Coordinates of C-alpha atoms and ligand atoms in Angstrom, one line a residue:
M1 CA -160.8 -145.3 125.0
L2 CA -163.0 -148.0 123.8
D3 CA -165.2 -147.2 127.1
K4 CA -165.5 -143.8 125.9
I5 CA -166.5 -144.9 122.5
R6 CA -169.2 -147.0 124.0
Q7 CA -170.5 -144.1 126.0
L8 CA -170.6 -141.6 123.2
L9 CA -172.5 -144.6 121.1
E10 CA -175.2 -144.7 123.8
E11 CA -175.6 -141.0 123.9
V12 CA -175.6 -140.6 120.1
N13 CA -178.3 -143.3 120.1
N14 CA -180.5 -141.5 122.4
L15 CA -180.3 -137.9 120.7
H16 CA -183.3 -136.0 120.8
A17 CA -184.0 -132.5 119.0
A18 CA -187.1 -130.5 118.5
T19 CA -185.8 -127.9 116.0
P20 CA -183.4 -127.4 113.3
E21 CA -181.3 -125.1 115.6
E22 CA -181.0 -127.8 118.4
V23 CA -180.1 -130.6 115.6
E24 CA -177.4 -128.0 114.6
Q25 CA -176.1 -127.6 118.3
L26 CA -175.9 -131.5 118.3
R27 CA -174.1 -131.6 115.3
I28 CA -171.4 -129.0 116.7
K29 CA -171.1 -130.9 120.0
Y30 CA -170.2 -134.2 118.3
L31 CA -169.0 -133.7 114.7
S32 CA -167.4 -130.3 114.4
K33 CA -164.0 -129.8 114.4
K34 CA -163.9 -129.3 117.8
G35 CA -166.7 -132.1 118.4
E36 CA -166.3 -135.0 120.8
I37 CA -166.2 -137.5 118.1
T38 CA -163.7 -135.6 116.2
M39 CA -161.4 -135.1 119.2
L40 CA -161.6 -138.7 119.7
M41 CA -160.3 -139.3 116.1
N42 CA -157.7 -137.1 116.8
D43 CA -156.5 -139.1 120.0
F44 CA -156.3 -142.1 117.7
R45 CA -152.6 -141.4 117.2
S46 CA -151.8 -142.4 120.8
V47 CA -153.6 -145.9 120.6
P48 CA -151.2 -148.7 121.1
A49 CA -150.4 -150.7 117.8
E50 CA -152.2 -153.9 118.9
L51 CA -155.6 -152.1 119.4
K52 CA -155.6 -149.9 116.6
R53 CA -157.6 -152.0 114.2
E54 CA -160.4 -152.4 116.7
V55 CA -160.3 -149.0 118.1
G56 CA -160.5 -147.7 114.4
Q57 CA -163.1 -149.9 113.4
R58 CA -165.3 -148.7 116.6
I59 CA -164.5 -145.0 116.2
N60 CA -165.7 -145.5 112.2
E61 CA -169.1 -147.1 113.5
L62 CA -169.6 -144.1 116.1
K63 CA -169.1 -141.5 113.7
N64 CA -171.1 -143.1 110.9
R65 CA -174.1 -143.6 113.6
A66 CA -173.7 -139.9 114.7
N67 CA -173.9 -138.8 111.2
E68 CA -177.1 -140.8 110.4
R69 CA -178.6 -140.1 113.7
I70 CA -178.1 -136.2 112.9
N71 CA -179.5 -136.3 109.5
S72 CA -182.5 -138.2 110.4
L73 CA -182.8 -135.8 113.1
K74 CA -182.7 -132.8 110.8
A75 CA -185.3 -134.5 108.5
E76 CA -187.6 -134.7 111.3
A77 CA -187.2 -131.6 112.5
A78 CA -188.0 -130.0 109.1
V79 CA -191.0 -132.1 108.9
Q80 CA -192.1 -131.0 112.3
E81 CA -191.5 -127.7 111.5
T82 CA -193.9 -127.6 108.4
A83 CA -196.4 -129.6 110.2
T84 CA -196.6 -126.9 113.2
G85 CA -196.6 -124.2 110.7
H86 CA -193.3 -122.8 111.6
I87 CA -192.1 -122.2 107.9
D88 CA -189.4 -119.8 107.2
L89 CA -191.0 -118.0 104.4
T90 CA -187.9 -115.9 104.1
R91 CA -185.7 -118.6 103.3
T92 CA -184.2 -118.6 99.8
A93 CA -185.9 -120.9 97.1
Y94 CA -183.9 -123.7 95.3
P95 CA -183.1 -122.7 91.8
L96 CA -185.5 -124.3 89.5
P97 CA -183.7 -126.0 86.4
L98 CA -184.8 -123.9 83.3
G99 CA -185.0 -125.6 79.9
T100 CA -183.4 -124.3 76.8
R101 CA -184.7 -123.5 73.4
H102 CA -183.8 -126.3 70.9
P103 CA -181.0 -125.1 68.7
L104 CA -183.3 -125.6 65.6
S105 CA -185.7 -123.2 67.2
I106 CA -183.0 -120.8 67.8
V107 CA -182.0 -120.9 64.2
K108 CA -185.6 -120.9 62.6
N109 CA -186.6 -117.9 64.8
E110 CA -183.4 -116.0 63.7
I111 CA -184.3 -116.7 60.2
V112 CA -187.9 -115.6 60.6
D113 CA -186.9 -112.5 62.5
I114 CA -184.5 -111.2 59.7
F115 CA -187.1 -111.7 57.0
S116 CA -190.1 -110.1 59.2
R117 CA -187.6 -107.1 59.5
L118 CA -187.9 -106.9 55.6
G119 CA -191.9 -106.9 55.6
F120 CA -192.3 -111.0 55.4
T121 CA -195.3 -112.4 57.3
L122 CA -195.2 -115.9 58.6
A123 CA -197.4 -118.6 56.9
E124 CA -197.6 -122.3 57.4
G125 CA -199.2 -125.4 55.9
P126 CA -200.2 -129.0 56.6
E127 CA -197.1 -131.4 57.0
V128 CA -199.9 -134.2 55.5
E129 CA -200.3 -132.8 52.1
D130 CA -202.0 -133.8 48.7
D131 CA -199.8 -134.3 45.5
W132 CA -201.4 -131.2 44.2
H133 CA -199.9 -128.6 46.7
V134 CA -196.5 -130.7 47.3
Y135 CA -195.9 -131.5 43.3
S136 CA -198.6 -130.6 40.5
S137 CA -198.9 -127.1 41.4
M138 CA -195.3 -126.8 41.6
N139 CA -194.8 -127.7 38.1
F140 CA -193.5 -131.0 38.8
A141 CA -194.2 -133.3 35.5
D142 CA -196.3 -136.5 36.2
D143 CA -193.2 -138.6 35.8
H144 CA -190.5 -136.2 38.0
P145 CA -188.3 -138.7 39.9
A146 CA -189.0 -136.5 42.9
R147 CA -192.6 -138.2 43.1
D148 CA -190.8 -141.8 43.3
M149 CA -190.9 -143.9 46.1
Q150 CA -187.7 -143.1 47.1
D151 CA -188.2 -139.7 48.3
T152 CA -191.9 -139.6 49.2
F153 CA -193.5 -140.9 52.1
F154 CA -197.2 -142.0 50.7
V155 CA -200.4 -142.6 53.2
E156 CA -200.7 -146.1 52.2
A157 CA -204.7 -146.1 51.8
H158 CA -204.6 -142.8 49.9
P159 CA -201.8 -142.4 47.2
D160 CA -202.6 -138.9 46.8
I161 CA -202.0 -138.1 50.3
I162 CA -198.3 -138.0 51.2
L163 CA -195.7 -136.3 53.6
R164 CA -194.4 -132.8 52.4
S165 CA -191.0 -133.6 51.0
H166 CA -190.4 -129.8 51.0
T167 CA -192.1 -126.5 52.1
S168 CA -192.6 -125.2 48.8
S169 CA -196.0 -126.9 49.1
V170 CA -196.9 -123.7 51.1
Q171 CA -196.2 -121.3 48.3
A172 CA -199.3 -123.1 46.8
R173 CA -201.4 -122.9 49.9
V174 CA -200.7 -119.1 50.2
M175 CA -201.3 -118.2 46.2
E176 CA -204.4 -120.1 46.5
R177 CA -205.9 -117.9 49.4
Q178 CA -204.0 -114.6 48.6
Q179 CA -203.6 -112.2 45.5
P180 CA -200.2 -110.4 45.4
P181 CA -198.5 -108.4 46.8
I182 CA -197.3 -111.6 48.6
R183 CA -194.4 -111.6 51.0
V184 CA -194.4 -114.8 53.2
I185 CA -191.6 -117.0 55.0
C186 CA -192.8 -120.3 55.7
P187 CA -190.8 -122.5 58.1
G188 CA -191.8 -126.2 58.9
R189 CA -190.8 -130.0 59.2
V190 CA -190.5 -132.1 55.9
Y191 CA -190.2 -135.6 55.2
R192 CA -188.2 -137.8 52.9
N193 CA -187.7 -141.7 52.7
E194 CA -184.0 -141.7 53.6
A195 CA -182.2 -144.1 55.8
I196 CA -181.0 -142.4 58.7
S197 CA -177.4 -141.7 59.3
A198 CA -175.1 -138.9 60.5
R199 CA -175.6 -137.0 57.2
A200 CA -179.5 -137.8 56.3
H201 CA -182.6 -138.0 58.3
C202 CA -186.2 -139.1 57.2
F203 CA -187.3 -135.7 58.7
F204 CA -185.9 -132.2 58.6
H205 CA -186.9 -128.6 58.6
Q206 CA -186.8 -125.8 55.9
V207 CA -187.8 -122.5 55.6
E208 CA -189.5 -121.2 52.2
G209 CA -189.7 -117.6 51.1
L210 CA -192.1 -116.3 48.5
Y211 CA -192.3 -112.7 47.3
I212 CA -194.8 -111.8 44.5
D213 CA -195.6 -108.4 42.9
E214 CA -195.5 -106.2 40.0
K215 CA -192.0 -105.9 38.4
V216 CA -190.2 -108.2 40.7
S217 CA -186.7 -108.8 39.0
F218 CA -183.7 -111.3 39.9
K219 CA -181.9 -108.3 41.4
D220 CA -184.5 -107.9 44.3
L221 CA -184.0 -111.5 45.1
K222 CA -180.4 -111.1 45.1
Q223 CA -180.2 -108.0 47.5
V224 CA -182.6 -109.6 49.9
L225 CA -180.4 -113.0 49.9
L226 CA -177.4 -110.8 50.5
L227 CA -178.9 -109.0 53.3
F228 CA -180.0 -112.3 54.8
A229 CA -176.4 -114.1 54.4
Q230 CA -174.8 -110.7 56.1
E231 CA -177.6 -110.5 59.2
M232 CA -177.1 -114.5 59.7
F233 CA -173.4 -115.2 59.3
G234 CA -171.7 -111.5 59.9
S235 CA -171.4 -108.3 57.6
D236 CA -168.1 -109.5 55.8
T237 CA -170.4 -112.6 54.4
K238 CA -170.3 -112.7 50.6
I239 CA -172.6 -114.7 48.4
R240 CA -172.2 -116.5 45.2
L241 CA -175.1 -117.6 42.9
R242 CA -174.7 -120.8 40.6
P243 CA -177.2 -121.5 37.9
S244 CA -179.3 -124.6 38.8
Y245 CA -182.7 -126.4 38.4
F246 CA -185.9 -126.6 39.9
P247 CA -189.3 -127.2 38.2
F248 CA -190.8 -124.3 39.9
T249 CA -188.2 -121.5 39.2
E250 CA -186.8 -120.3 36.1
P251 CA -184.2 -119.2 36.2
S252 CA -182.9 -121.3 39.1
A253 CA -179.8 -120.8 41.0
E254 CA -178.2 -122.3 44.2
M255 CA -176.7 -119.8 46.9
D256 CA -173.2 -120.1 48.5
V257 CA -171.6 -117.9 51.2
S258 CA -168.0 -117.3 52.0
C259 CA -167.1 -120.1 54.4
T260 CA -168.2 -119.2 58.2
I261 CA -164.9 -120.7 59.5
C262 CA -162.2 -119.5 57.1
G263 CA -163.9 -116.3 55.2
G264 CA -162.9 -117.9 51.9
K265 CA -159.4 -118.8 52.1
G266 CA -160.1 -122.5 52.1
C267 CA -160.3 -125.0 55.2
S268 CA -161.7 -128.4 56.0
M269 CA -165.0 -126.9 56.7
C270 CA -165.2 -125.8 53.0
K271 CA -163.1 -128.5 51.6
G272 CA -160.8 -126.2 50.6
E273 CA -163.5 -124.3 48.2
G274 CA -163.8 -121.3 50.3
W275 CA -167.8 -121.5 49.8
L276 CA -170.4 -123.2 51.3
E277 CA -173.9 -124.1 49.7
I278 CA -176.9 -122.9 51.9
L279 CA -180.0 -122.6 49.8
G280 CA -182.1 -122.9 46.4
C281 CA -183.9 -120.2 44.9
G282 CA -185.2 -118.3 41.6
M283 CA -188.0 -116.6 40.1
V284 CA -191.1 -118.2 40.3
D285 CA -192.0 -120.0 36.9
P286 CA -195.0 -118.5 35.4
A287 CA -196.5 -122.0 34.9
V288 CA -196.5 -122.0 39.0
L289 CA -198.4 -118.6 39.1
E290 CA -201.1 -119.7 36.5
A291 CA -201.5 -123.0 38.2
N292 CA -202.3 -121.3 41.4
G293 CA -204.5 -118.5 40.0
I294 CA -202.2 -115.4 39.8
D295 CA -202.0 -113.7 36.4
S296 CA -198.5 -114.3 35.3
T297 CA -198.6 -111.3 32.7
R298 CA -199.0 -108.7 35.3
Y299 CA -197.0 -110.5 38.4
S300 CA -193.8 -111.8 38.9
G301 CA -192.0 -113.2 41.9
Y302 CA -188.9 -114.9 43.6
A303 CA -188.7 -117.9 46.0
F304 CA -186.2 -119.4 48.1
G305 CA -185.8 -122.5 50.2
M306 CA -183.1 -123.4 52.6
G307 CA -182.6 -126.3 55.3
I308 CA -182.6 -125.2 59.0
E309 CA -180.3 -128.2 60.1
R310 CA -177.7 -126.9 57.3
I311 CA -177.5 -123.4 58.5
A312 CA -177.5 -124.8 62.2
N313 CA -174.7 -127.0 61.3
L314 CA -172.9 -124.1 59.8
K315 CA -173.2 -121.9 62.7
Y316 CA -172.7 -124.6 65.8
Q317 CA -170.6 -127.3 63.7
V318 CA -173.0 -130.2 64.8
K319 CA -171.4 -133.2 63.3
D320 CA -174.0 -135.7 63.3
L321 CA -177.7 -134.9 62.2
R322 CA -179.4 -137.2 64.5
M323 CA -178.2 -135.2 67.5
F324 CA -181.1 -132.9 66.6
S325 CA -183.5 -135.4 67.2
E326 CA -182.2 -137.4 70.0
N327 CA -183.3 -134.9 72.7
D328 CA -180.3 -135.7 74.8
V329 CA -180.0 -132.8 77.5
R330 CA -176.4 -132.7 77.4
F331 CA -176.4 -131.6 73.8
L332 CA -179.2 -129.3 74.4
E333 CA -177.8 -127.4 77.3
E334 CA -175.0 -126.5 75.0
F335 CA -177.3 -123.8 73.8
T336 CA -178.4 -121.9 76.8
A337 CA -176.5 -118.9 76.0
A338 CA -177.8 -118.8 72.4
N339 CA -181.3 -118.5 73.6
Ligands
DAH1 N1 -187.7 -127.0 47.5 C1 -186.3 -127.3 47.2 C2 -185.8 -128.3 47.9 O1 -186.6 -129.2 48.7 C3 -185.6 -125.9 47.8 C4 -186.2 -124.9 46.8 C5 -185.4 -124.4 46.0 C6 -187.1 -123.9 47.5 C7 -185.5 -123.6 45.2 C8 -187.5 -122.7 46.6 C9 -186.7 -122.4 45.4 O2 -188.5 -122.2 46.7 O3 -187.1 -121.5 44.8 O4 -184.9 -128.7 47.7

C-alpha cells in the first residue's frame, strides 16, 4: 500500500492541465467518490494495525497534496483562459452585495412621504446656524435656559455662530424667504451638548413642520397630526394632546399616540400608560410671525417638531441610540426588507 501511495504522490506532483475541463477530469480521477485516492482510503480498513499510523499519515498527505495541486491547476487554467480570450461570457455573474438604506433614512422618507401627500414641500436649512435663526427669531428670551452652554454647541471664535439645536430654525429660514401660504416639512440633523449614552446623543435628527395661511386653526393641526399618526403607526392609532410650553407656539401641546405595542392596554414599552409621546406642536406665536416679516393680523399657522430616532425606536424597538451612528453592518442589514 505504501508503494501505491508513493506512486500516486509522484503522479499528483506531475499533473498538468490546460483547461478547466481537464482539471475537472483530474479531480474526478483522483478525488471523486470513485477516485483513486478515495478508493485507497476505503482500503485503509484492511491495513494491519501496526502500520495504520504510518499509512494513515501518508494517505492524508497524499490527499492534501492532491487537493492543493488541483486547486492551483484550476486557478492557472482560469488565468490562462482569460489571457487567451476564452472567456465564457454566458457564465452567471457573482451576486454583488447590495447596501441597505439606513433606518433613520427609511423613517425620514416615510414621514416626508406622508406630509408630501398632504401638500407639504421640502425645506432645508444649514446645520451651522446663527443665534437669530435658532433662538431669537423663535421668540426665545435672551436669558432663556436653552441658550445655555449645556445645550448649545458654540463655534468658539464666534459666539453668535452655533450648531442648531432644533430644526425650528428652518421655520425662520422659510418665513424670511416666502410669504404665506407656507406648507413645509424640514428634516435635518441637530446637535446638543449631551454626554453620549444609550438614551442620549450629541447629535440626532428631527422633522419640523410649518403651515401658515389665513384662518388656520388648532383643529387643522389636530386633524393633520391624527392623519399622520394613523399613516405612520396604523389606522387604529389614537392621539392625545397634552398642554405644554414652547417659546415659539401659543398654545403649545405635546402629542402622544396610543402604544404601538399594546394598543393602549399598558405594557413595558409604554410603562403601563398606554400612551407614547412623539412630538411637540402648537399654533405659531404671533411674535414669531412678526419677527419673521409675516403679518400676524392676517395670517395664522401651526408648527410641529418630532425626533426621527424616537419614531424609529417605536417602530423597530432599537434599545440603544448609539446603534444609529455606529454603522455596524450587522445592525444595518436588519433593515433590508424595510427599504
Ligand atoms: N423644537 C422643539 C424641540 O426641539 C420641537 C418642537 C416643538 C417644534 C413644538 C415645533 C413645535 O415646531 O411647534 O424640542
